[in-house]
Coordinates of C-alpha atoms and ligand atoms in Angstrom, one line a residue:
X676 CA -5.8 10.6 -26.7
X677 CA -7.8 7.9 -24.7
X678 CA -5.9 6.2 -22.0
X679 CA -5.6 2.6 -21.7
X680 CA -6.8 1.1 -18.2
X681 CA -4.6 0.0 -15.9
X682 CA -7.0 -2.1 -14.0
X683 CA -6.2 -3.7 -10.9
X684 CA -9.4 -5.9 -10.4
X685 CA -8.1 -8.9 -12.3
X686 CA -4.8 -9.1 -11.7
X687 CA -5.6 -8.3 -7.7
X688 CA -7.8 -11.7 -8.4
X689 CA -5.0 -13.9 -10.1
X690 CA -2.3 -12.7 -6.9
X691 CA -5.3 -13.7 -4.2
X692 CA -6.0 -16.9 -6.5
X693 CA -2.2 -17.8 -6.0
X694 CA -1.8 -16.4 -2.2
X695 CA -4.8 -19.2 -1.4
X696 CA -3.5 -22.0 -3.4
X697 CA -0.5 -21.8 -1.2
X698 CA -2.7 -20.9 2.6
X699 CA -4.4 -24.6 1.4
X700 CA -1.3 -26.2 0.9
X701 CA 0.0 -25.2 4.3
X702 CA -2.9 -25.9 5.7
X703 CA -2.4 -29.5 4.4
X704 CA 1.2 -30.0 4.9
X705 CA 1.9 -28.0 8.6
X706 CA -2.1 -27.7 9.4
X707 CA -1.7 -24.4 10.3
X708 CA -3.9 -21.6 8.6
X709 CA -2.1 -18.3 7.6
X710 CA -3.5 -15.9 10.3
X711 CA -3.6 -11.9 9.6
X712 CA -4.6 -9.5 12.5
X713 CA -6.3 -6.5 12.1
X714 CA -5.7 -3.3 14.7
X715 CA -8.3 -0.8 14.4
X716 CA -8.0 2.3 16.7
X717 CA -10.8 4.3 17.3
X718 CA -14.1 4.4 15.7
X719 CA -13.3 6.0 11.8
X720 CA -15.9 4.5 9.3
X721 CA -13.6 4.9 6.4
X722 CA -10.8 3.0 8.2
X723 CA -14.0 0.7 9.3
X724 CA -14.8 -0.2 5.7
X725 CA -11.0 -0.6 4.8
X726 CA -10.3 -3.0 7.5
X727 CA -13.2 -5.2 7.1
X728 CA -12.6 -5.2 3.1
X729 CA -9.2 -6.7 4.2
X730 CA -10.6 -9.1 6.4
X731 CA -13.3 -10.4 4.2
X732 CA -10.7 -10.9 0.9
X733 CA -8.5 -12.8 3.8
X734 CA -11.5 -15.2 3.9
X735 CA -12.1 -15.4 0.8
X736 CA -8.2 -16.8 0.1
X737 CA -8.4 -18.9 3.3
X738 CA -6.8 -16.6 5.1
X739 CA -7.8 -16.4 9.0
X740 CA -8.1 -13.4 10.4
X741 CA -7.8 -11.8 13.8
X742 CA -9.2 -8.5 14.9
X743 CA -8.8 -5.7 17.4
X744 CA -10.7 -2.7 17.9
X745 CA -10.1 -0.7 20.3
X746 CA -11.0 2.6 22.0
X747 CA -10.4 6.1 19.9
X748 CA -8.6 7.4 23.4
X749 CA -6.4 4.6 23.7
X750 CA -2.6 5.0 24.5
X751 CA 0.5 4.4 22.8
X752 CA 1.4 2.5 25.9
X753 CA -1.7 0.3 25.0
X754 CA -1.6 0.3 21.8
X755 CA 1.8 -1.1 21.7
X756 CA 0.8 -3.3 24.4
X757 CA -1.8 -4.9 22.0
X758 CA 0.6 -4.9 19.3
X759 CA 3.4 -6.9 21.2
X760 CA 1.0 -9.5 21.8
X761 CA 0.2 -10.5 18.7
X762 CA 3.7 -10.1 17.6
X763 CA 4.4 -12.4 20.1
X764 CA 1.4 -15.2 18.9
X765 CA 2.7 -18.0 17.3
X766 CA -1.5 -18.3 15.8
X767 CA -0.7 -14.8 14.3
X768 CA 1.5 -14.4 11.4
X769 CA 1.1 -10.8 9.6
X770 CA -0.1 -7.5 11.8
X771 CA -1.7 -4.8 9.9
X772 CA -2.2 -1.7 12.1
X773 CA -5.1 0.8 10.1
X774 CA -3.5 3.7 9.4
X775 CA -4.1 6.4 10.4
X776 CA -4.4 6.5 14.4
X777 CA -5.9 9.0 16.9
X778 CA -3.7 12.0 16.8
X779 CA -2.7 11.0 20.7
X780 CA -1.0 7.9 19.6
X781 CA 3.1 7.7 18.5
X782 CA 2.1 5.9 15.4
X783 CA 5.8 5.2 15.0
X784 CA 6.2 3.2 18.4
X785 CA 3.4 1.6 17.3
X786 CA 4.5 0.6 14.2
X787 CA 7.5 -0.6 15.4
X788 CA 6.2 -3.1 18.0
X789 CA 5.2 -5.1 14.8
X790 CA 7.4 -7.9 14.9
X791 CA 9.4 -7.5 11.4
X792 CA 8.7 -11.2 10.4
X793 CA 4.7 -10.2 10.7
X794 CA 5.4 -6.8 9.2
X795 CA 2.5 -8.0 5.6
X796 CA 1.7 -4.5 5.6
X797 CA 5.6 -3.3 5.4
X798 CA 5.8 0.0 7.6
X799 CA 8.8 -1.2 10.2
X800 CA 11.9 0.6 10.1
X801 CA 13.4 -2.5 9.0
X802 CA 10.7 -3.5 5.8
X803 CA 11.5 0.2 4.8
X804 CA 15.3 -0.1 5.3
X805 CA 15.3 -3.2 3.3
X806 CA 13.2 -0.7 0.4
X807 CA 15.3 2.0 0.3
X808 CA 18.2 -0.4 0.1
X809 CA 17.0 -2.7 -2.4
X810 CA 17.9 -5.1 -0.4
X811 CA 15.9 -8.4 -0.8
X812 CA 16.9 -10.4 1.9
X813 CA 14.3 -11.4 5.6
X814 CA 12.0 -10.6 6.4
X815 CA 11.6 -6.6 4.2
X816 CA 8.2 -6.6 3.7
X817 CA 7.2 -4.2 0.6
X818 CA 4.6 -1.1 1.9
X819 CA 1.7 -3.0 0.7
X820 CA 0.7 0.3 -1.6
X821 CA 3.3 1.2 -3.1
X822 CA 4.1 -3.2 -3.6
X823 CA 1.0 -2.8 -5.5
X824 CA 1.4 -0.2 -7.7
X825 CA 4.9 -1.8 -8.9
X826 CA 3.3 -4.8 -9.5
X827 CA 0.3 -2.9 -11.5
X828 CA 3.2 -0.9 -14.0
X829 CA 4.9 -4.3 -14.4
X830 CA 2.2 -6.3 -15.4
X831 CA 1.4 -3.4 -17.8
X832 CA 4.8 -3.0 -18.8
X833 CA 5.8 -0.1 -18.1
X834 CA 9.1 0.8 -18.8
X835 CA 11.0 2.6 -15.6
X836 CA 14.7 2.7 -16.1
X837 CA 15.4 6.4 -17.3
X838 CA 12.0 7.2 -16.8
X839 CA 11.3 10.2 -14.4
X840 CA 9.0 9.5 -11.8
X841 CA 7.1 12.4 -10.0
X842 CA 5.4 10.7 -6.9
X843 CA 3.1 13.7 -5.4
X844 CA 3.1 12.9 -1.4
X845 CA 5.7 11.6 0.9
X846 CA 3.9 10.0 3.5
X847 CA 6.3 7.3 4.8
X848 CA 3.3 4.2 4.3
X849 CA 3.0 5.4 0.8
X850 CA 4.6 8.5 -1.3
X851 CA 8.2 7.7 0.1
X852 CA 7.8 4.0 -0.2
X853 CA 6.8 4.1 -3.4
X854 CA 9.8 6.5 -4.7
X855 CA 11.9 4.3 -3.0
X856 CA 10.9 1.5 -5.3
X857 CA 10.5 3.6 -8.6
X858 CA 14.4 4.7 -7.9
X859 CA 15.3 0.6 -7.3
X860 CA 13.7 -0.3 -10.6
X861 CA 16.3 2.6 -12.2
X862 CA 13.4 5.7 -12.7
X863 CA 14.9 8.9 -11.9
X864 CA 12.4 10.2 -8.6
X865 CA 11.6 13.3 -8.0
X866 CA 9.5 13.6 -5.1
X867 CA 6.7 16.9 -4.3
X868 CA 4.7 17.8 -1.7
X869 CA 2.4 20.5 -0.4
X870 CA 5.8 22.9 -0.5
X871 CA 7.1 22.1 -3.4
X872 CA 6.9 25.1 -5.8
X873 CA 5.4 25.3 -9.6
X874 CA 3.8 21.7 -9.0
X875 CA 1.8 21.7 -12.6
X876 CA 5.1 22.2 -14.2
X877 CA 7.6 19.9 -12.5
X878 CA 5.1 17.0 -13.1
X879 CA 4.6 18.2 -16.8
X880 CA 8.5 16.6 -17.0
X881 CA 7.1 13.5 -15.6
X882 CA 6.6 10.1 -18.0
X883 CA 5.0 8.3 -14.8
X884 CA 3.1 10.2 -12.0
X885 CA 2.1 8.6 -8.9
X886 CA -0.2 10.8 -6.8
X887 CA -0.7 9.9 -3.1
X888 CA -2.2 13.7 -1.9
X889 CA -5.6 12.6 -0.6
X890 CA -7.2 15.8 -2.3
X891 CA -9.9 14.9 -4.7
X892 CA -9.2 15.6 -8.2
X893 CA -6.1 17.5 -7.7
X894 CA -3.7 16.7 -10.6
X895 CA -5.4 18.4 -13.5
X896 CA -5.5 17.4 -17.1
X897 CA -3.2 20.4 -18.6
X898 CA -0.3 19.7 -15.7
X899 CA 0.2 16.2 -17.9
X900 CA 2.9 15.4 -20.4
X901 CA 1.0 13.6 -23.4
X902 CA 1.7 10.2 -23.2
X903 CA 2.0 9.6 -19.6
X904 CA 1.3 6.9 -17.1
X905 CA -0.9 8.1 -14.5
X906 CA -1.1 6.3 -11.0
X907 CA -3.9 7.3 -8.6
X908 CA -3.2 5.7 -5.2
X909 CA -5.8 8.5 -3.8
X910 CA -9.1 7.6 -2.3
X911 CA -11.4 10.3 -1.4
X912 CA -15.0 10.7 -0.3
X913 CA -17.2 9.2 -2.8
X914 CA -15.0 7.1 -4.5
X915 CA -12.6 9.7 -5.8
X916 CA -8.9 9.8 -6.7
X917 CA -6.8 12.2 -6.4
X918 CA -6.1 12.7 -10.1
X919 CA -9.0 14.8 -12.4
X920 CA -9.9 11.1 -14.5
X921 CA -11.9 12.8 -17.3
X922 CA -9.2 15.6 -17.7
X923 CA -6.3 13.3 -17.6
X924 CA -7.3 9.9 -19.4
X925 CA -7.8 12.9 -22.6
X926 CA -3.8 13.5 -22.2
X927 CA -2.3 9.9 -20.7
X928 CA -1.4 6.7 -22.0
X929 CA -2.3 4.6 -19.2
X930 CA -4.0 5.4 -16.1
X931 CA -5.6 3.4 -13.0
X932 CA -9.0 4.2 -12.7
X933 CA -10.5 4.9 -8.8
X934 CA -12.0 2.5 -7.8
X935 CA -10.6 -0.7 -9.3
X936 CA -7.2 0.4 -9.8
X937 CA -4.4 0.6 -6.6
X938 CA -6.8 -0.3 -3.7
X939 CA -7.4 -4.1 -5.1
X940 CA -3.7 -4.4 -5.5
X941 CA -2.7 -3.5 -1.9
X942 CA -5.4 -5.8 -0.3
X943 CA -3.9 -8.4 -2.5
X944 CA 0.0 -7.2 -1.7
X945 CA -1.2 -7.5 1.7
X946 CA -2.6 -11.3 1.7
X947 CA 0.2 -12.4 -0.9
X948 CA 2.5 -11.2 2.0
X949 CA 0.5 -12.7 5.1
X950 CA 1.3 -16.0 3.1
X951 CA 4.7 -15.1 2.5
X952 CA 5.1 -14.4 6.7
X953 CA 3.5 -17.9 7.6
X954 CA 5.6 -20.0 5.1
X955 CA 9.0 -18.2 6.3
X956 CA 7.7 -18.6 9.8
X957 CA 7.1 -22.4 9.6
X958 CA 10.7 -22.6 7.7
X959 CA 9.4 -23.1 4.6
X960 CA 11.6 -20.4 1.9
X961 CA 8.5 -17.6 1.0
X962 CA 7.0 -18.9 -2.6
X963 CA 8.7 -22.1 -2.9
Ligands
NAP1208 P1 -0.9 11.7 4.0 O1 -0.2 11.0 5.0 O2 -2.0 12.7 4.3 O3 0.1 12.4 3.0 C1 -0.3 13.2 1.9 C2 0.9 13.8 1.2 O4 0.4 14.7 0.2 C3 1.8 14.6 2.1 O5 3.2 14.2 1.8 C4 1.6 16.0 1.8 O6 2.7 16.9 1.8 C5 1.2 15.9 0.3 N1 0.3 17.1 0.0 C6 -0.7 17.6 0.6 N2 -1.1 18.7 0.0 C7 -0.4 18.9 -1.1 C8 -0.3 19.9 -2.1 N3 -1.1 20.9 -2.2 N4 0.7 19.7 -3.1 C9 1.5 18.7 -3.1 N5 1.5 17.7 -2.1 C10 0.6 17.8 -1.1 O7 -1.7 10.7 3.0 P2 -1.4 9.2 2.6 O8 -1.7 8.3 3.8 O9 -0.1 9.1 2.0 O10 -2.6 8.9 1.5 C11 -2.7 9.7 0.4 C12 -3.9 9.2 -0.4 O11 -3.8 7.9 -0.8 C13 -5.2 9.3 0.3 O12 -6.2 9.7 -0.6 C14 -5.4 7.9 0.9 O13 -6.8 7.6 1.1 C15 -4.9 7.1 -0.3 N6 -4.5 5.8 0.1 C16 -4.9 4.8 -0.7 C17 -4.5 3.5 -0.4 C18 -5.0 2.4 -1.3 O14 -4.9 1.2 -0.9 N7 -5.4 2.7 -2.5 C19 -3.7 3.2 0.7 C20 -3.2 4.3 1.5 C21 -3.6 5.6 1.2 P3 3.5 17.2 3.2 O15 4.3 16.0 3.5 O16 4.3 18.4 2.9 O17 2.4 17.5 4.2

């Protein structure tokens, strides 16, 4: 078997076509562009690259953007500090903090001095309350990754009620996010990590794997059921997931290549979200 693609690239391009349609027509109605800070800590060139891919797609879809950088030995006390403010900027209307932070910093006070109506990039206590409660209602901001990836499997239709999901990591910005979804679209989760025992055979019972390890090539071919739908949210040095692609697109249905498959979808989760913010916080109902 030769799995089908389940490419991000284009749809990524229709959501950030959509998400600046509606930046231009608040600009014209409240003149007020949709604004989307940045907070970089410390001086990581991966996170580098990832925050200025963010900031150059929010330009793209006439989306301002707003950026700090600061020092790799900066506190929580500053960091939360910086944070606050921009919660407290009317200019500002979605706060993505670059994960992950110097090992120093509470990443968790820092995550929660987001202001829950600017949380675009959904790691608040509240944005994953609302998650793991299915529960729709303001502001519950989707974990921009995990967003993405639902909205990949829908667009290709994959069928998730009954299914069972094996998400491989449990970080809370992405594996537990994402299993919290997967479990409110009806798939029965089963989550692993690096303790779990006999890992090749609980996700050869698996119909749709997500794997969010951040080891390159780590979920073989042979640990695949045929037939199933592969989602590599990894990205490691050199452009690799953290699924074995050769191996695996011989035994899966569908899988997202790296890149071009999750990391277009949660920049354009993230901007389709920023938009979402600004509407709600000019009173306008998000999408209407
Ligand atoms: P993380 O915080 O380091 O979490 C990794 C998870 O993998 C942990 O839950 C860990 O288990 C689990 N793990 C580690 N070794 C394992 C093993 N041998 N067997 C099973 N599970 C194991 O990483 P993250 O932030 O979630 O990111 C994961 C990957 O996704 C990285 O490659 C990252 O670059 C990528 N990512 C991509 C995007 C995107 O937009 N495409 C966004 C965010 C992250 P424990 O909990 O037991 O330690």
């Amino acid at each position: 078997m030769t799995a089908e693609l389940m490419i991000g690239t284009d749809l990524a391009a229709e959501m950030v076509a959509k998400a600046a349609e509606r930046a231009a027509a608040l600009q014209e109605k409240y003149g007020v562009q949709p604004c989307l800070a940045t907070v970089l800590v410390g001086d990581d060139p991966a996170s580098a690259t990832y925050v200025r891919m963010k900031q150059n797609r929010s330009k793209k879809a006439g989306i301002g953007s707003r950026s700090v950088v600061l020092p790799a030995e900066t506190t929580t006390d500053e960091l939360v500090a910086e944070i606050r403010k921009l919660s407290e900027d009317p200019e500002v209307h979605g706060i993505l903090l670059q994960h992950p932070v110097p090992a120093q910093i509470d990443e968790r006070a820092a995550f929660e001095a987001i202001d829950p109506g600017k949380d675009v990039d959904g790691v608040t206590m509240l944005s994953f309350a609302a998650m793991a409660l299915n529960d729709a209602s303001d502001p519950g901001f989707r974990s921009a990754t995990p967003g993405g990836i639902m909205r990949l499997l829908a667009a290709y239709d994959v069928p998730l009620e009954g299914a069972h999901a094996v998400v491989i990591g449990r970080s809370p910005i992405l594996g537990k996010p994402a299993g919290m979804l997967l479990l409110a679209s009806n798939a029965t989760v089963t989550y692993a990590h690096s303790r779990t025992r006999d890992l090749p055979e609980l996700v050869r019972t698996a119909d749709v794997v997500i794997a969010a390890v951040g080891k390159a090539n780590f979920v073989r071919g042979d640990w695949l059921k045929p037939g199933a739908v592969v989602v590599d949210a990894g990205y490691n040095e050199g452009n690799v997931g953290d699924v074995h692609f050769e191996e695996a697109s011989e035994v899966a249905r569908l899988i997202t290549p790296v890149p071009g498959g999750v990391g277009p979808m949660t920049i354009a989760l993230l901007l389709e979200q920023t938009v979402d913010a600004a509407e709600a916080q000019l009173g306008q109902c998000p999408g209407s």
